[in-house]
Structure formats: C-alpha cells, structure tokens
Amino acid sequence: MTFRRLALASAAVLTLVSSGPAFAQTPIDPLDARDARRLDRMEQVMRELRSIVFQGRDSGKPVVVQPAETDYQLQELTRRIADLEQALTRVNGQLETTNHDLQLAKRDAEALKRDNKALADRLGGVEQRQVAPALEGPSPDLAGGSSGGSAPVQTASEAFTAARQLMLSGDYTGAEGAFRDYADRYDTSAKAPEARYWLGKTLAARGANADAAQAYIAAIRGWPATAWAPDATVELARSLIAIRKPTDSCQILGEFDRRYPKATPAVKGRAAAARTQAKCAA
C-alpha cells in the first residue's frame, strides 16, 4: 500500500469518525451486539491507520506496524535466553568445582602414596638399626665373657640347662652371668639365640632395659621361626618403650604382626597392650 493510498484511506476514515456524534445520537439496539463488535474493530483499525499516516508524514518512509504479540514474543525469547545463560553459568561452575575436587583427590592420593613409601622406608630403617648390628655378631655386652656367675660345665646342653635353672630359681644375677657365658662359649650353637632371649629376660627383670633390648635384638636376628621368637619381639618392643623410644617400638610391633601372625593369644594380647602404651597409630 503506497503512502497516497494510505492517506486517502485515512481521510475516509477520519470523515467517518467526524460524523461519529451523529451516529452516537442514534441508540444502538442492545440485541445487535455483532454490529457493536464490528464498530469496535473499525475504530481499532482507524487508530492503526491514523498512526501509519502520521508516521509516514513525519518520516517520509513506509512504516510497518507489527502486531502487539511480536513484542511479547521477543521479550519471552529474551527471557529464555537469559535463563539458558544462567543455567550454563551454573553448569560451568559445577564443572569447575568438580574438577577442583578431582585435583585435590589426586593430590591426596599422591600424598598418601608418598606417606606409605616413607613408612615402609622407616620400618626398613628400624630393622637395619635394631637387627643389623646383631647380624654382624653379638654385642660387646653379650660376648664380653663370663661374669663368674656360673660354674664350668662339660657340654653346651648342660650349660644351657644350668642357666635356665638359675633363672627359674629367681637368681637373675647368676642367670645373667650363665647366659652371657653360654653366648660367649657357644656362639654358633643352635641354642645361642634362645640364650640371648633369656638373657634379655633376666636383664629386663632387673630394670636394665637398654641392655635387655640389645639382647633381644641379638636373639631375633633373622626373625627366627621359633616358639619363643614372637615373645622376644614383643619384649623388645616393651624394652624400647621403657627407654623412651615409642616410635621404634611401634615399628617393631608392626613387624611382629607381619612376621608372627600365628602367635599365641597371650603374646598377641601383650603386643596390643604395648601398642596402646606406645600410642601407635591404628
């Protein structure tokens, strides 16, 4: 539709409107609601045409009048786009949080792996410090000769039996000398490690915990699979606690669990008590 035609149509409509009062004086039959609705639509069209005419006159360009629904649709589309942007922002935030948590978990796992390796290294170090000296040979305290507490005997078996009798009778001083003498005379015998184990018992009974620890270390070198070895390991841990070395004691108790899983309930009970006393980590 050209501007000229719009102008003519608008003029005609304006003429019709100018005569509106004459029509207004004529009462409308209330039953003719259809004509009333038609009149309302004509007035609406007239207002739209008047807007077109005025806009065309002012700008000299054709004016396109969009339906009112278009603005609502644009607003609705804009709102939906904003909602999508907010949802995308939330998803990105959640992804960043998840990625951060994964990085923390990865670092924690690496730290735990390093801690486990360090613990294994410390356990190996304790074994080397406590057991390796015994592997090189008996300590000076153990091989320093007889203290004169035992009488000469003919055989190794008789010497061992005599030392045991002294200990059972409560003569810990005499038993200590007898077991020292046996360890010195019969260092390569099969009973030598057990003699050092009993020597540790006599020393611990007299409160010589540092010397007892050395005796127990010499007794369990190589971690023997004997009936007395689990008890000797626990007694070593107890002696270390007594000389204020709880860390070394906990490491020895860890070796006890690993090397002597079939120890008697009584020995395991004393190991658990020592672990509590040393405040070993669970």
XYZ file of C-alpha atoms in Angstrom:
282
model
C 0.000 0.000 0.000
C 1.523 3.366 -1.073
C 1.539 6.412 1.083
C -1.094 8.106 -1.179
C -3.499 5.236 -0.730
C -2.955 5.209 2.969
C -3.652 8.896 3.103
C -6.881 8.553 1.139
C -7.999 5.643 3.335
C -7.182 7.591 6.438
C -9.088 10.631 5.185
C -12.108 8.496 4.547
C -11.923 7.002 7.974
C -11.469 10.405 9.573
C -14.543 11.640 7.747
C -16.455 8.704 9.073
C -15.235 9.385 12.578
C -16.077 13.094 12.332
C -19.633 12.108 11.781
C -19.419 9.846 14.808
C -21.536 12.042 17.087
C -24.434 11.742 14.686
C -24.180 8.018 14.938
C -23.672 8.253 18.638
C -27.020 10.033 18.997
C -28.740 7.027 17.497
C -29.222 4.402 20.170
C -27.811 1.022 19.367
C -30.019 -1.890 19.729
C -28.543 -3.805 22.665
C -29.520 -7.005 20.953
C -27.288 -6.147 17.937
C -24.061 -6.968 19.709
C -22.458 -8.163 16.477
C -22.658 -4.661 14.977
C -21.194 -3.213 18.129
C -18.197 -5.536 17.891
C -17.748 -4.629 14.257
C -17.775 -0.946 15.174
C -15.090 -1.563 17.803
C -12.913 -3.320 15.238
C -13.373 -0.456 12.804
C -12.295 2.037 15.434
C -9.224 -0.060 16.180
C -8.354 -0.187 12.501
C -8.859 3.574 12.279
C -6.407 4.167 15.118
C -3.822 1.952 13.435
C -4.291 3.742 10.125
C -4.007 7.125 11.821
C -0.716 6.000 13.369
C 0.547 4.875 9.979
C -0.444 8.152 8.354
C 1.223 10.300 10.994
C 4.411 8.240 10.974
C 4.576 8.313 7.175
C 4.022 12.039 7.100
C 6.762 12.734 9.636
C 9.428 10.401 8.243
C 8.527 10.148 4.589
C 9.191 6.413 4.777
C 6.831 3.486 4.797
C 6.007 2.392 8.317
C 5.353 -1.246 9.141
C 3.119 -1.803 12.132
C 3.877 -5.083 13.941
C 1.205 -6.875 15.947
C 1.412 -6.412 19.698
C 2.176 -10.096 20.152
C 5.574 -9.626 18.486
C 6.933 -7.566 21.394
C 5.757 -10.181 23.868
C 7.379 -12.961 21.861
C 10.635 -11.036 21.719
C 10.513 -10.443 25.470
C 9.767 -14.115 26.085
C 12.633 -15.182 23.810
C 14.971 -12.768 25.604
C 13.895 -14.172 28.966
C 14.505 -17.751 27.837
C 17.937 -16.847 26.517
C 18.755 -15.242 29.874
C 17.586 -18.389 31.691
C 19.764 -20.543 29.444
C 22.761 -18.313 30.107
C 22.191 -18.621 33.870
C 21.841 -22.399 33.603
C 25.038 -22.577 31.545
C 26.823 -20.454 34.139
C 25.695 -22.815 36.904
C 26.829 -25.879 34.935
C 30.222 -24.293 34.288
C 30.552 -23.518 37.995
C 29.697 -27.101 38.930
C 32.212 -28.431 36.403
C 34.919 -26.167 37.819
C 34.094 -27.331 41.353
C 34.171 -30.995 40.298
C 37.486 -30.514 38.517
C 38.906 -28.802 41.609
C 37.737 -31.669 43.828
C 39.294 -34.210 41.460
C 42.592 -32.355 41.569
C 42.504 -32.333 45.388
C 41.690 -36.054 45.468
C 44.574 -36.749 43.095
C 46.985 -34.782 45.291
C 45.707 -36.558 48.407
C 46.234 -39.946 46.744
C 49.774 -38.992 45.742
C 50.487 -37.741 49.272
C 49.132 -40.984 50.751
C 51.331 -42.976 48.389
C 54.385 -40.962 49.474
C 53.457 -41.416 53.141
C 53.139 -45.179 52.687
C 56.520 -45.337 50.996
C 58.072 -43.221 53.754
C 56.575 -45.523 56.387
C 57.938 -48.583 54.606
C 61.362 -46.910 54.445
C 61.215 -46.107 58.170
C 60.310 -49.694 59.012
C 63.235 -50.883 56.958
C 65.450 -48.376 58.742
C 64.381 -49.620 62.148
C 65.118 -53.182 61.143
C 68.540 -52.152 59.952
C 69.287 -50.131 63.102
C 67.976 -52.696 65.535
C 68.671 -56.006 63.813
C 71.631 -55.383 61.507
C 74.079 -54.844 64.399
C 73.025 -58.200 65.746
C 73.582 -59.796 62.346
C 77.188 -58.626 62.404
C 77.755 -60.522 65.635
C 76.976 -60.359 69.319
C 77.378 -57.023 71.039
C 80.240 -56.437 73.472
C 77.797 -56.853 76.331
C 76.817 -60.277 75.074
C 80.261 -61.515 74.099
C 82.259 -59.900 76.847
C 82.949 -63.101 78.656
C 81.673 -64.737 81.766
C 80.827 -62.690 84.838
C 81.752 -65.584 87.038
C 78.189 -66.350 87.961
C 78.176 -69.898 86.562
C 80.333 -72.895 87.195
C 82.203 -74.631 84.355
C 80.248 -77.398 82.702
C 81.131 -80.134 80.296
C 78.691 -79.604 77.392
C 76.646 -76.793 75.818
C 73.420 -78.548 76.724
C 74.440 -78.768 80.390
C 75.475 -75.092 80.402
C 72.124 -74.014 78.972
C 70.200 -76.173 81.439
C 72.193 -74.784 84.363
C 71.489 -71.186 83.285
C 67.765 -71.925 82.980
C 67.725 -73.446 86.480
C 69.306 -70.316 87.932
C 66.658 -68.147 86.297
C 63.770 -70.369 87.397
C 65.057 -70.273 90.960
C 64.925 -66.456 90.912
C 68.698 -65.935 90.819
C 68.591 -63.372 87.991
C 72.133 -62.179 88.650
C 73.518 -65.703 88.401
C 71.288 -66.453 85.389
C 72.524 -63.355 83.634
C 76.147 -64.440 84.054
C 75.359 -68.001 82.975
C 73.549 -66.935 79.793
C 76.318 -64.460 78.969
C 78.882 -67.206 79.420
C 76.875 -69.548 77.223
C 76.561 -66.931 74.472
C 80.302 -66.387 74.626
C 81.337 -70.038 74.678
C 78.753 -71.445 72.293
C 78.018 -68.511 69.995
C 77.471 -70.731 66.952
C 75.248 -73.266 68.648
C 71.556 -73.618 67.845
C 70.660 -72.545 71.387
C 72.673 -69.298 71.291
C 69.759 -67.078 70.085
C 67.480 -68.530 72.768
C 70.172 -67.941 75.386
C 70.205 -64.275 74.407
C 66.418 -64.224 74.630
C 66.585 -65.493 78.220
C 69.424 -63.104 78.926
C 67.108 -60.272 77.856
C 64.503 -61.616 80.293
C 66.944 -61.516 83.206
C 68.093 -58.008 82.314
C 64.531 -56.718 81.984
C 63.639 -58.271 85.346
C 66.396 -56.170 86.927
C 65.348 -52.970 85.054
C 68.315 -52.943 82.659
C 66.046 -52.215 79.704
C 68.699 -50.832 77.340
C 70.853 -53.961 77.762
C 67.737 -56.122 77.506
C 66.865 -54.502 74.179
C 70.320 -55.341 72.842
C 69.939 -58.946 73.989
C 66.530 -59.272 72.328
C 67.856 -57.772 69.102
C 70.659 -60.350 69.053
C 68.129 -63.089 69.793
C 65.728 -62.310 66.933
C 68.249 -61.540 64.221
C 66.924 -63.093 61.067
C 63.428 -63.281 62.611
C 63.609 -66.967 63.588
C 60.500 -69.128 63.386
C 60.774 -70.489 66.906
C 58.270 -70.741 69.731
C 59.998 -68.040 71.768
C 60.611 -65.575 68.863
C 57.186 -63.822 68.983
C 57.575 -63.233 72.717
C 61.129 -61.951 72.219
C 59.818 -59.457 69.626
C 57.148 -58.159 71.978
C 59.663 -57.934 74.840
C 61.954 -55.922 72.574
C 59.112 -53.504 71.891
C 58.415 -53.218 75.638
C 62.090 -52.518 76.358
C 62.125 -49.792 73.699
C 59.096 -48.181 75.336
C 60.913 -48.281 78.674
C 63.900 -46.410 77.220
C 61.562 -43.860 75.593
C 61.714 -44.995 72.011
C 57.997 -45.436 71.246
C 58.418 -44.860 67.514
C 60.901 -47.712 67.203
C 58.649 -49.814 69.395
C 55.678 -49.253 67.081
C 57.748 -50.257 64.087
C 58.870 -53.446 65.836
C 55.248 -54.216 66.707
C 54.367 -53.730 63.051
C 56.980 -56.336 62.174
C 55.528 -58.596 64.852
C 52.098 -58.509 63.166
C 53.633 -59.245 59.793
C 56.137 -61.933 60.775
C 54.260 -63.752 63.535
C 50.561 -63.797 62.606
C 50.149 -67.176 64.373
C 51.487 -66.065 67.740
C 49.589 -67.258 70.791
C 46.671 -65.150 72.076
C 48.618 -64.313 75.230
C 51.542 -62.896 73.260
C 49.187 -61.016 70.937
C 47.459 -59.553 73.983
C 50.737 -58.221 75.369
C 51.575 -56.844 71.901
C 48.248 -54.996 71.823
C 48.905 -53.573 75.290
C 52.371 -52.411 74.209
C 50.902 -50.830 71.088
C 48.470 -48.885 73.262
C 51.213 -47.829 75.655
C 53.401 -46.613 72.793
C 50.393 -44.811 71.226
C 50.966 -46.476 67.887
C 48.846 -45.271 65.000
C 45.962 -47.545 64.107
